[in-house]
Amino acid sequence: MDRDNANATRLRVNRIALIQQIDTQELIPKLIRARIISSDHDVQYIYQGTSKIDRARRLIDCLLKKQPEHINRPANWFLLFRSILLENPSVYNDLVTALDNTIIRVPDSIHLKSYVFTNGSNVNRENINQNSIHKSEQQQNNEQKKNSDMINNYQHYIKNIEFDRYAMNKVVIEGSFQKVIDNLTYHSQIPERLFDQLYHSTNSYDREQYYTEQKIFDKMRRIELLINLLKQEKSLSNKNIFDTEIIDLLLDDSIHQHYFYKYFFSLSSIYGIYYDQKFVHALKESLNKEDNILNIVEKGFLLHHFLYNYGRYELCQQIIECIIQSLTKLVKQHNQKPIIWTYLFRGCCALVQVHNQSFQIQQAWARIEAANEITDSLKISGIEIANHEYVWLYSVISQTAYEDANFDACIQYNYKGLKLVDKNNHSLVIDLLCSLTHGLTSKWIMNKAQATALMAVQYATKYCGRNSPIYIHALQQLVQYSNEFIQDRSSVELAQYTLDRARIVYGYESLIVAHCHRALSKSLINLASTIHPRHNIQDSLFEDNINYYPNTTTTTTTKDLSSSAYLHHANEAFRIAQDWFGVEDRIRLFPFKMSLAHALQAQIAVDISDKKNTYFKDAMELLNDCLSIAQDIFGSMSFKVAQVHRLQSATYLSKKMYNEAEQELNKCLQIYKLCLPPNSFHYLVTNASLGLLYKQQQNYEQALILFQNIAESLGKFCFSKEQVTVCSEISSIEF
């Protein structure tokens, strides 16, 4: 059962309550705007109802039916419908609660599909029935052969789940094991499409992932088995999931952790089973027992790392806050072991990580200050924090500085981290290289940014392989650089390859996949607006024959370059982000809203249909929301606010609303003057945009003054010729 069918089942189960409570007049306009129902066929059908109840019934029918006019319905339509109901909580809160509490169970017919993946006990249970006692040996052999034919190629390699008695502190459960197994429902389904794609791939790294996926699937079934045993078996009621060997293996194996995420995501999105929350709850219980706290704290940091890469940032914050609370109790009890202060230092670094993801910049700087105070106090006591601990601090500080538009500090702390980092810590090395590329790109230091981005990809390819999330992270940074400075067909091919690779490596719609959609959308927008192709990625530091994104075609289809392609990818990114963070989480959706607004602005510029006004209205609604978010988080005169003003200007310009576009550009320039140095290319390019706007309005005198000032600035600050050519918006200046 997929998520769409599961959500439709929730509506069917609660159909009577929905029909009795919903107000069609209130909901229909909102559902049309969200593209959940069609404005013509569905609305006409609904209003044919003879009463309020009848119209509500017809509305539910439209939600459940899949008509041709629903082809543009968002994949997360149920999430949007739920959000629309919550806009009026006084009326619909109980109804939403009922929908959320509806448990979806897999029909018995679906279980037949996963029959061959369960453990030996399930196989024995099928064979040991009353009829099989009287069967001949030949008949039994024939039936066994028939059952084996049902197994796909990859199923032969999957191990049977074996319960490790010692994993539960040697608790004897043999007598009740079969009873519990009989009552288990296996929800995790093998991702057949991914397995089939990997199995038929000609790439060695895909085949390597194929065999690893089989082992991970076996471990996932063991985890599911143990969690169900702990829940259903009374003799294990006093045991904790963290007492099991399989969880230790999961948390310690950072290289293969991402293979578990697709199963966790499927269980939560379809069945409402949240193993990530179960893990956090188990950790809190262990910390509350105050028994062997330091070992539990170590596991807590491993769990934080696991959930952070999964994208569950709120759970990560809960974990670290509980750890800090427990450690603070030990300090108050005059337990001054150096390891406790080291853990507190790590806790500050981990919280900075989480704050950065939520754009909580002030809180992040406060935690950075706390980490520095810990190191200063330890130095006075003659205790030194290890270098590898400092590297994590430098890494998170660089990320905070970048979000705070302090690009010089971002670059500085990344260089500090690279000097101290353990070269065997490949993940942290790539994080530092990618963050450094971010800072160099924002400062328009192109040669170093290019060399660093390529170095990250080369390093990740050599030490991590192409089926590693670290490789995807490095590719994303190269795409970001290419989108800023290359902007030709190769950028689109690189972005498309990165998206395809991320889909295979993660196997589900992860946040990384959403960001890859954003990057591809931007690549397509750049290509559509670029007349002359940029220079290709080349550098004397790297071999010319190295192919950093193999198996990509050298030509891009017309469909990929169509005006709807970049809008499609921006919408996909926004949809996936809504699935992760919820429709109401405006702050974390901020970058995805900006990408969608950018795609809508590009669509307005080329669209000649009646939808142009709709695109403009949607874009301005998104940008006004983004402006409000940026002002609340970063301040009214911040770099992020200036970026929103600039995109608003471009959107007005697409509608030839020159006065409004000029006003927004002037607001952007006022902010850049305050928060950026005069040699910033962000400031110069925005000035060039204003000059081109004056030129379009035939205000040549004002345009010429701006262009001359820009030319003088370029000469004064000794920019290279290569940098000048990148600034396409001032191409009308004669040098």
XYZ file of C-alpha atoms in Angstrom:
735
model
C 0.000 0.000 0.000
C 1.445 3.394 -0.974
C 0.957 6.647 0.899
C -1.747 7.946 -1.463
C -3.911 4.869 -0.929
C -3.287 4.971 2.820
C -4.489 8.574 3.026
C -7.525 7.793 0.879
C -8.320 4.970 3.299
C -8.202 7.459 6.183
C -10.856 9.542 4.427
C -13.043 6.498 3.815
C -12.818 5.379 7.445
C -13.834 8.856 8.659
C -16.249 9.539 5.805
C -19.365 9.965 7.967
C -17.679 12.423 10.339
C -16.280 14.385 7.399
C -19.652 14.659 5.667
C -21.350 15.809 8.852
C -18.788 18.471 9.801
C -17.125 20.048 6.759
C -18.408 23.277 5.225
C -18.034 23.116 1.440
C -18.416 26.877 0.967
C -15.418 27.475 3.219
C -13.204 24.699 1.842
C -13.836 24.748 -1.922
C -11.928 28.012 -2.704
C -8.955 26.822 -0.648
C -8.954 23.379 -2.274
C -9.070 24.947 -5.744
C -6.140 27.212 -4.913
C -4.158 24.208 -3.670
C -5.017 22.370 -6.935
C -6.603 19.521 -4.971
C -9.908 19.801 -6.866
C -10.596 21.264 -10.312
C -12.372 24.584 -10.636
C -14.710 23.405 -13.373
C -15.674 19.718 -13.285
C -15.370 19.119 -9.523
C -17.024 22.373 -8.469
C -19.914 21.802 -10.858
C -20.374 18.270 -9.524
C -20.274 19.414 -5.885
C -22.828 22.201 -6.319
C -25.268 19.781 -7.889
C -25.838 18.555 -4.338
C -29.272 19.334 -2.973
C -28.210 19.897 0.631
C -25.183 20.743 2.757
C -24.676 17.062 3.581
C -24.997 16.066 -0.074
C -22.462 18.687 -1.175
C -20.036 17.501 1.510
C -20.485 13.912 0.330
C -19.726 14.948 -3.248
C -16.635 16.842 -2.094
C -15.279 13.715 -0.395
C -16.028 11.762 -3.592
C -13.908 14.247 -5.562
C -11.040 13.797 -3.111
C -11.177 10.019 -3.421
C -11.631 9.719 -7.180
C -8.702 9.968 -9.581
C -10.087 11.772 -12.629
C -8.097 12.986 -15.674
C -8.533 16.580 -14.497
C -6.684 15.646 -11.279
C -3.429 15.076 -13.149
C -1.989 18.272 -11.618
C -3.076 17.381 -8.078
C -0.065 17.635 -5.723
C 1.318 14.345 -4.472
C 0.971 15.630 -0.894
C -2.692 16.596 -1.363
C -3.744 14.955 1.906
C -1.172 16.968 3.865
C -2.472 20.161 2.248
C -6.096 19.148 2.933
C -5.209 18.530 6.577
C -3.508 21.937 6.772
C -6.577 23.643 5.289
C -8.767 22.048 7.949
C -6.405 23.242 10.690
C -6.848 26.832 9.525
C -10.147 26.647 11.419
C -9.107 24.619 14.502
C -12.194 25.449 16.548
C -14.338 23.537 14.038
C -12.063 20.879 12.580
C -9.490 20.101 15.282
C -11.284 16.937 16.468
C -11.750 15.843 12.881
C -8.041 16.209 12.120
C -7.217 14.299 15.305
C -9.478 11.468 14.168
C -7.748 11.375 10.774
C -4.315 11.326 12.414
C -5.286 8.548 14.822
C -6.658 6.292 12.112
C -4.289 3.302 11.971
C -3.785 1.761 8.546
C -3.079 -1.959 8.566
C -1.875 -3.965 5.602
C -4.423 -6.463 4.215
C -3.514 -10.135 4.522
C -3.106 -10.347 0.755
C -0.271 -7.831 0.955
C 1.506 -9.934 3.550
C 1.846 -12.712 0.999
C 4.243 -10.481 -0.885
C 6.615 -10.236 2.069
C 6.141 -13.852 3.145
C 9.451 -14.989 1.704
C 11.353 -12.262 3.543
C 10.305 -13.246 7.054
C 12.304 -15.501 9.316
C 12.509 -19.249 9.469
C 9.747 -19.394 12.066
C 7.214 -18.076 9.553
C 8.295 -20.644 6.995
C 7.944 -23.436 9.538
C 4.547 -22.160 10.580
C 3.301 -22.499 7.004
C 4.692 -26.002 6.621
C 3.584 -27.349 9.986
C -0.163 -27.458 9.387
C -2.552 -30.312 9.780
C -2.740 -31.185 6.087
C 0.995 -31.364 5.536
C 1.313 -34.252 7.991
C -0.291 -36.631 5.500
C 1.582 -35.396 2.406
C 4.126 -37.582 0.734
C 7.753 -36.587 0.557
C 7.479 -36.000 -3.196
C 4.471 -33.688 -2.754
C 6.294 -31.696 -0.123
C 9.348 -31.381 -2.365
C 7.163 -30.137 -5.234
C 5.527 -27.522 -3.020
C 8.873 -26.350 -1.728
C 10.109 -25.977 -5.298
C 6.974 -24.016 -6.192
C 7.497 -21.664 -3.253
C 11.114 -21.083 -4.213
C 10.033 -19.938 -7.683
C 8.222 -17.024 -6.044
C 11.494 -15.622 -4.786
C 13.101 -12.931 -6.911
C 16.783 -12.988 -7.768
C 17.784 -10.715 -4.945
C 15.737 -12.605 -2.362
C 18.170 -15.534 -2.427
C 20.813 -13.346 -0.855
C 18.711 -12.042 2.023
C 19.463 -13.771 5.301
C 16.718 -15.085 7.542
C 16.117 -13.013 10.606
C 17.697 -14.662 13.620
C 16.927 -13.420 17.087
C 20.041 -12.901 19.158
C 19.214 -13.995 22.701
C 22.231 -12.208 24.111
C 21.070 -8.910 22.601
C 18.323 -8.804 25.236
C 20.669 -9.379 28.170
C 20.294 -13.155 27.875
C 16.550 -13.081 28.559
C 15.127 -16.492 27.726
C 12.154 -16.051 25.428
C 12.230 -19.295 23.466
C 8.966 -20.500 24.972
C 6.996 -17.413 23.921
C 8.883 -16.569 20.738
C 6.541 -18.403 18.369
C 3.467 -16.896 20.013
C 4.739 -13.350 19.473
C 5.894 -14.059 15.932
C 2.422 -15.285 14.988
C 0.944 -11.924 15.959
C 3.497 -9.732 14.200
C 2.580 -7.601 11.205
C 5.485 -6.767 8.924
C 5.007 -3.329 7.437
C 8.402 -2.818 5.799
C 8.193 -3.716 2.141
C 11.244 -4.325 0.020
C 11.835 -1.447 -2.466
C 11.548 -3.614 -5.562
C 11.994 -0.798 -8.080
C 15.255 0.345 -6.490
C 16.552 -3.216 -6.165
C 15.696 -3.949 -9.781
C 17.429 -0.768 -10.946
C 20.563 -1.599 -8.977
C 20.547 -5.233 -10.098
C 20.460 -4.344 -13.814
C 22.959 -1.476 -13.544
C 26.300 -1.889 -15.282
C 28.087 0.278 -12.703
C 30.197 -1.574 -10.165
C 29.229 0.850 -7.390
C 25.521 0.190 -8.057
C 26.054 -3.551 -7.782
C 27.961 -2.972 -4.566
C 25.009 -0.994 -3.223
C 22.674 -3.795 -4.362
C 24.361 -6.371 -2.139
C 24.596 -3.919 0.760
C 20.880 -3.120 0.441
C 20.042 -6.795 0.913
C 21.968 -6.937 4.191
C 20.373 -3.714 5.385
C 16.893 -5.040 4.618
C 17.639 -8.055 6.794
C 18.785 -5.783 9.635
C 15.699 -3.605 9.246
C 13.490 -6.655 9.701
C 15.441 -7.566 12.838
C 14.873 -4.066 14.215
C 11.171 -4.311 13.457
C 11.020 -7.726 15.079
C 12.752 -6.540 18.254
C 10.556 -3.456 18.603
C 7.426 -5.579 18.260
C 8.757 -8.118 20.756
C 9.485 -5.383 23.287
C 5.994 -4.024 22.799
C 4.042 -7.292 22.931
C 6.005 -9.634 25.188
C 5.470 -9.013 28.902
C 8.723 -10.707 29.899
C 10.607 -7.945 28.040
C 8.626 -5.014 29.438
C 11.568 -3.817 31.535
C 14.024 -3.920 28.636
C 15.138 -1.106 26.363
C 15.788 -1.084 22.630
C 19.252 0.357 23.344
C 20.160 -2.878 25.128
C 20.157 -4.726 21.797
C 23.121 -5.513 19.618
C 21.324 -4.608 16.384
C 20.856 -0.992 17.514
C 24.524 -0.781 18.484
C 25.432 -1.950 14.987
C 23.040 0.576 13.441
C 24.420 3.565 15.348
C 28.084 2.587 14.990
C 27.917 2.026 11.224
C 27.850 5.626 9.987
C 28.784 4.570 6.440
C 25.605 2.572 5.811
C 23.090 4.351 8.038
C 21.386 6.132 5.155
C 20.120 2.804 3.781
C 17.734 2.555 6.755
C 16.120 5.924 6.150
C 13.805 4.804 3.344
C 12.243 2.160 5.607
C 11.796 4.622 8.467
C 10.231 7.113 6.061
C 7.859 4.541 4.571
C 6.713 3.345 7.984
C 6.011 6.884 9.183
C 4.412 8.335 6.043
C 2.132 5.374 5.261
C 1.424 3.622 8.548
C 2.131 6.304 11.137
C 4.817 4.150 12.794
C 7.654 6.405 13.966
C 10.744 4.402 14.883
C 12.772 7.595 15.155
C 10.479 8.796 17.946
C 10.668 5.375 19.619
C 14.469 5.637 19.657
C 14.367 9.094 21.231
C 11.843 7.950 23.838
C 14.039 4.946 24.687
C 17.081 7.211 25.056
C 15.222 9.547 27.415
C 14.144 6.595 29.544
C 17.744 5.385 29.733
C 18.971 8.832 30.793
C 16.278 9.105 33.462
C 17.437 5.856 35.065
C 20.782 7.570 35.799
C 22.583 4.253 35.416
C 25.827 4.309 33.436
C 25.013 7.802 32.177
C 28.199 8.378 30.190
C 27.679 5.300 28.007
C 24.097 6.394 27.315
C 25.343 9.892 26.470
C 27.769 8.429 23.936
C 24.897 6.505 22.328
C 22.856 9.696 22.407
C 25.404 11.529 20.279
C 25.433 8.615 17.834
C 21.628 8.752 17.669
C 21.819 12.514 17.104
C 24.154 11.939 14.167
C 21.807 9.294 12.744
C 18.683 11.456 13.031
C 20.442 14.638 11.880
C 21.412 13.014 8.601
C 17.860 11.663 8.386
C 16.532 15.230 8.655
C 14.692 14.966 12.005
C 16.117 18.155 13.465
C 13.486 18.651 16.176
C 14.221 15.188 17.573
C 17.938 15.989 17.462
C 17.339 19.085 19.563
C 15.362 17.036 22.102
C 18.206 14.510 22.348
C 20.944 17.072 22.908
C 18.913 19.088 25.406
C 18.271 15.914 27.437
C 21.969 15.023 27.298
C 23.018 18.500 28.454
C 20.462 18.354 31.261
C 21.835 15.002 32.469
C 25.443 16.184 32.250
C 24.611 19.391 34.114
C 23.238 17.284 36.982
C 26.550 15.435 37.160
C 28.470 18.716 37.262
C 26.263 20.002 40.094
C 27.093 16.792 41.969
C 30.757 17.885 41.780
C 31.587 15.297 39.148
C 34.270 17.209 37.263
C 35.608 14.496 34.973
C 37.148 15.937 31.780
C 34.985 13.640 29.649
C 31.850 15.331 31.029
C 33.081 18.748 29.926
C 34.024 17.283 26.554
C 30.476 15.962 26.179
C 29.078 19.381 27.132
C 31.322 20.928 24.489
C 29.986 18.449 21.921
C 26.447 19.237 23.023
C 26.973 22.917 22.252
C 28.316 22.034 18.790
C 25.367 19.737 18.117
C 22.857 22.412 19.134
C 24.552 24.918 16.826
C 24.055 22.411 14.006
C 20.344 22.158 14.747
C 19.911 25.924 15.175
C 21.519 26.483 11.779
C 18.948 24.223 10.136
C 16.131 26.275 11.683
C 17.831 29.621 10.872
C 18.006 30.359 14.606
C 21.138 32.433 14.193
C 21.082 34.246 17.546
C 20.681 30.976 19.432
C 23.501 29.464 17.376
C 25.904 32.292 18.261
C 24.911 31.937 21.925
C 25.806 28.231 21.884
C 29.082 29.008 20.133
C 29.888 31.438 22.935
C 29.044 28.737 25.494
C 31.393 26.287 23.765
C 34.201 28.861 23.852
C 33.572 29.493 27.551
C 33.910 25.765 28.238
C 37.268 25.614 26.452
C 38.514 28.711 28.303
C 37.499 27.236 31.670
C 39.225 23.955 30.874
C 42.423 25.736 29.843
C 42.541 27.438 33.230
C 42.246 23.993 34.842
C 45.018 22.653 32.616
C 42.692 20.511 30.489
C 42.810 20.745 26.704
C 39.998 19.887 24.312
C 41.276 17.528 21.601
C 41.906 18.977 18.152
C 39.289 16.800 16.476
C 36.677 18.247 18.859
C 37.647 21.769 17.814
C 37.179 20.841 14.152
C 33.479 20.172 14.690
C 33.139 23.575 16.366
C 34.916 25.315 13.477
C 32.662 23.511 11.002
C 29.415 24.599 12.663
C 30.708 28.158 13.200
C 31.434 28.419 9.476
C 27.855 27.358 8.710
C 26.455 29.900 11.159
C 28.645 32.635 9.699
C 27.460 31.778 6.196
C 23.781 31.963 7.178
C 24.568 35.283 8.882
C 26.139 36.553 5.614
C 29.571 36.828 7.269
C 31.398 35.171 4.381
C 34.891 36.172 5.532
C 34.376 34.416 8.871
C 32.926 31.415 7.044
C 36.092 31.084 4.964
C 38.380 31.708 7.946
C 36.879 28.992 10.169
C 36.840 26.453 7.357
C 40.557 26.955 6.817
C 41.108 26.510 10.569
C 39.134 23.289 10.510
C 40.979 21.903 7.499
C 44.318 22.411 9.272
C 43.240 20.272 12.242
C 40.831 17.737 10.762
C 41.619 14.040 10.854
C 42.059 13.032 7.216
C 40.334 9.718 7.944
C 37.165 11.551 8.975
C 35.974 11.802 5.380
C 32.538 13.173 6.214
C 33.940 16.127 8.155
C 36.595 16.798 5.500
C 33.890 17.060 2.825
C 31.722 19.231 5.097
C 34.601 21.680 5.498
C 35.468 21.698 1.787
C 31.836 22.230 0.792
C 31.323 24.979 3.354
C 34.530 26.635 2.150
C 33.253 26.479 -1.436
C 30.040 28.106 -0.252
C 31.941 30.994 1.283
C 34.308 31.437 -1.666
C 31.383 31.341 -4.105
C 29.512 33.986 -2.127
C 32.646 36.153 -2.183
C 32.964 35.531 -5.942
C 36.498 34.157 -5.524
C 35.913 31.939 -8.509
C 39.204 30.154 -9.114
C 39.542 29.011 -5.502
C 35.857 28.127 -5.323
C 36.154 25.989 -8.453
C 39.310 24.255 -7.242
C 37.779 23.557 -3.819
C 34.528 22.209 -5.280
C 36.414 19.886 -7.615
C 38.705 18.811 -4.791
C 35.666 17.846 -2.703
C 34.214 15.724 -5.520
C 37.566 14.099 -6.253
C 38.158 13.341 -2.554
C 34.652 11.910 -2.080
C 34.966 9.768 -5.207
C 38.290 8.311 -4.105
C 37.610 7.658 -0.425
C 33.823 7.250 -0.197
C 32.607 5.985 -3.561
C 29.775 7.100 -5.797
C 27.075 5.379 -3.744
C 27.822 7.437 -0.638
C 25.850 10.446 0.679
C 29.205 12.186 1.081
C 29.688 11.984 -2.693
C 26.201 13.454 -3.216
C 27.055 16.299 -0.822
C 30.197 17.126 -2.799
C 28.287 16.990 -6.085
C 25.680 19.385 -4.714
C 28.373 21.921 -3.956
C 29.822 21.602 -7.451
C 26.328 22.162 -8.864
C 25.953 25.266 -6.713
C 29.222 26.657 -8.053
C 28.246 25.761 -11.620
C 24.879 27.474 -11.230
C 26.611 30.660 -10.149
C 29.428 30.858 -12.685
C 29.040 28.319 -15.513
C 25.329 28.421 -16.371
C 25.421 26.358 -19.566
C 24.167 22.955 -20.654
C 26.843 21.141 -18.649
C 25.401 22.681 -15.475
C 22.013 21.166 -16.276
C 23.573 17.770 -16.988
C 25.543 17.897 -13.739
C 22.443 18.882 -11.755
C 20.386 16.134 -13.407
C 23.074 13.547 -12.684
C 23.240 14.663 -9.047
C 19.459 14.302 -8.720
C 19.473 10.845 -10.326
C 22.366 9.734 -8.141
C 20.664 11.017 -4.973
C 17.483 9.127 -5.817
C 19.445 5.889 -6.144
C 21.667 6.376 -3.101
C 18.822 7.314 -0.752
C 16.023 5.342 -2.400
C 13.267 7.695 -1.230
C 12.212 11.354 -1.327
C 14.716 12.664 1.180
C 15.543 16.285 1.948
C 18.707 15.848 -0.111
C 16.573 14.884 -3.109
C 14.459 18.007 -2.518
C 17.562 20.222 -2.567
C 18.707 18.479 -5.761
C 15.367 19.405 -7.346
C 15.980 23.021 -6.310
C 19.437 23.007 -7.879
C 18.179 21.485 -11.139
C 15.397 24.069 -11.302
C 17.962 26.857 -10.984
C 20.200 25.248 -13.625
C 17.305 25.120 -16.082
C 16.369 28.737 -15.353
C 19.965 29.855 -15.923
C 20.225 27.946 -19.187
C 16.932 29.329 -20.440
C 18.077 32.895 -19.744
C 21.656 32.556 -20.982
C 22.423 33.436 -24.573
C 26.161 32.777 -24.610
C 27.470 29.652 -22.828
C 29.945 30.080 -20.020
C 33.375 28.485 -19.853
C 33.580 24.813 -18.910
C 34.927 23.554 -15.597
C 38.667 23.142 -16.100
C 41.596 23.553 -13.794
C 45.258 22.657 -14.073
C 45.144 21.071 -10.614
C 43.021 18.204 -11.884
C 43.433 15.665 -14.633
C 41.552 16.502 -17.812
C 40.386 12.912 -18.228
C 38.551 12.727 -14.904
C 34.789 12.486 -15.391
C 33.054 13.676 -12.249
C 29.536 12.842 -13.402
C 29.652 9.789 -15.684
C 26.770 8.242 -17.606
C 25.186 11.605 -18.408
C 24.125 12.327 -21.930
C 25.818 15.103 -23.831
C 22.526 16.366 -25.148
C 19.490 17.476 -23.238
C 16.025 16.756 -24.543
C 13.629 19.495 -25.474
C 11.432 18.461 -22.582
C 14.241 19.153 -20.106
C 14.641 22.676 -21.468
C 10.934 23.510 -21.613
C 9.686 26.373 -19.483
C 7.631 23.960 -17.393
C 10.646 21.826 -16.422
C 12.170 24.273 -13.938
C 8.731 24.975 -12.480
C 8.135 21.235 -12.112
C 11.383 20.680 -10.201
C 10.767 23.695 -7.945
C 7.289 22.372 -7.148
C 8.712 18.906 -6.438
C 11.274 20.369 -4.039
C 8.576 22.367 -2.256
C 6.267 19.338 -2.034
C 8.953 17.082 -0.540
C 9.928 19.788 1.952
C 6.284 20.139 3.009
C 6.167 16.389 3.591
C 9.194 16.633 5.862
C 8.531 19.814 7.797
C 4.770 20.188 7.493
C 2.838 22.850 5.645
C 2.853 25.178 8.662
C 6.655 25.287 9.166
C 7.270 28.595 7.374
C 10.854 28.975 8.558
C 12.286 25.690 7.296
C 10.300 26.045 4.062
C 11.912 29.449 3.413
C 14.599 28.341 0.882
C 12.099 26.140 -0.958
C 9.621 29.005 -1.236
C 12.370 31.209 -2.648
C 13.210 28.582 -5.276
C 9.560 28.202 -6.256
C 9.144 31.982 -6.463
C 12.237 32.148 -8.696
C 10.780 29.491 -11.003
C 7.456 31.335 -11.147
C 9.282 34.573 -11.976
C 11.084 32.830 -14.843
C 7.774 31.387 -16.031
C 6.155 34.840 -16.006
C 8.921 36.171 -18.241
C 8.226 33.625 -21.016
C 4.538 32.811 -20.556
C 2.032 34.339 -22.965
C -1.048 32.444 -21.803
C -3.848 33.480 -19.476
C -1.980 31.863 -16.572
C 0.585 34.669 -16.471
C -1.410 36.690 -13.924
C -1.911 33.578 -11.791
C 1.837 32.889 -11.804
C 2.505 36.502 -10.824
C -0.013 36.394 -7.979
C 1.426 33.115 -6.654
C 5.004 34.404 -6.900
C 4.243 37.631 -5.036
C 2.357 35.738 -2.338
C 5.384 33.496 -1.787
C 7.803 36.431 -1.815
C 5.754 38.475 0.642
C 5.755 35.495 2.978
C 9.522 35.043 2.483
C 10.078 38.741 3.191
C 8.151 38.471 6.446
C 10.126 35.361 7.454
C 13.498 36.921 6.585
C 12.717 40.121 8.489
C 11.620 38.183 11.575
C 14.655 35.882 11.581
C 17.540 37.932 10.208
C 16.383 41.539 10.666
C 14.925 44.081 8.265
C 18.357 45.202 6.982
C 19.921 41.765 6.486
C 21.444 40.065 3.455
C 18.547 37.574 3.213
C 15.997 40.391 3.121
C 17.970 42.048 0.317
C 17.831 38.816 -1.689
C 14.045 38.734 -1.361
C 13.779 42.365 -2.507
C 15.916 41.594 -5.534
C 13.761 38.633 -6.546
C 10.660 40.781 -6.061
C 12.197 43.330 -8.415
C 12.826 40.664 -11.055
C 9.225 39.468 -10.685
C 7.859 42.987 -11.192
C 10.171 43.438 -14.155
C 8.806 40.254 -15.758
C 5.421 41.992 -15.751
C 7.016 45.232 -17.025
C 6.109 47.025 -13.809
C 9.188 49.258 -13.939
C 8.431 51.604 -11.037
C 7.838 48.759 -8.588
C 10.942 46.937 -9.853
C 13.054 50.068 -9.338
C 11.763 50.530 -5.787
C 12.663 46.959 -4.831
C 16.160 47.245 -6.330
C 16.793 50.464 -4.420
C 15.748 48.744 -1.177
C 18.148 45.930 -1.997
C 21.007 48.365 -2.657
C 20.395 50.224 0.609
C 20.766 46.978 2.538
C 23.855 45.871 0.583
C 25.542 49.195 1.401
C 25.124 48.453 5.099
C 26.020 44.762 5.280
C 28.485 44.226 2.395
C 31.840 45.789 1.454
C 31.912 48.146 -1.567
C 33.797 45.595 -3.683
C 31.064 42.984 -3.253
C 29.866 41.563 -6.525
C 26.377 41.242 -5.059
C 26.326 45.026 -4.749
C 27.836 45.631 -8.197
C 25.526 43.197 -9.986
C 22.470 44.745 -8.331
C 23.693 48.167 -9.454
C 24.060 46.755 -12.968
C 20.499 45.453 -12.822
C 19.295 48.915 -11.869
C 21.278 50.369 -14.771
C 19.665 47.958 -17.212
C 16.265 48.878 -15.785
C 16.979 52.558 -16.480
C 18.100 51.578 -19.965
C 14.808 49.764 -20.619
C 12.957 52.889 -19.484
C 15.138 54.908 -21.904
C 16.626 56.822 -18.978
C 20.049 56.668 -20.602
C 21.649 59.433 -18.535
C 20.981 57.692 -15.230
C 21.963 54.313 -16.683
C 25.263 55.681 -17.980
C 26.165 57.113 -14.572
C 25.610 53.729 -12.949
C 27.551 51.842 -15.612
C 30.499 54.226 -15.317
C 30.567 53.798 -11.531
C 30.567 50.036 -11.953
C 33.389 50.192 -14.496
C 35.459 52.346 -12.144
C 34.828 49.917 -9.278
C 35.935 46.983 -11.401
C 39.180 48.736 -12.238
C 39.725 50.096 -8.737
C 39.447 46.737 -7.009
C 41.514 44.878 -9.620
C 38.966 42.279 -10.641
C 40.141 39.810 -13.232
C 38.842 39.825 -16.784
C 37.309 36.416 -16.123
C 35.262 37.838 -13.256
C 34.012 40.689 -15.402
C 32.729 38.334 -18.103
C 30.695 36.420 -15.537
C 28.802 39.594 -14.668
C 26.509 39.262 -17.700
C 24.188 42.008 -16.549
C 26.752 44.696 -17.403
C 27.605 43.291 -20.817
C 26.524 46.537 -22.464
C 29.567 48.360 -21.042
C 32.466 48.817 -23.448
C 35.837 48.017 -21.899
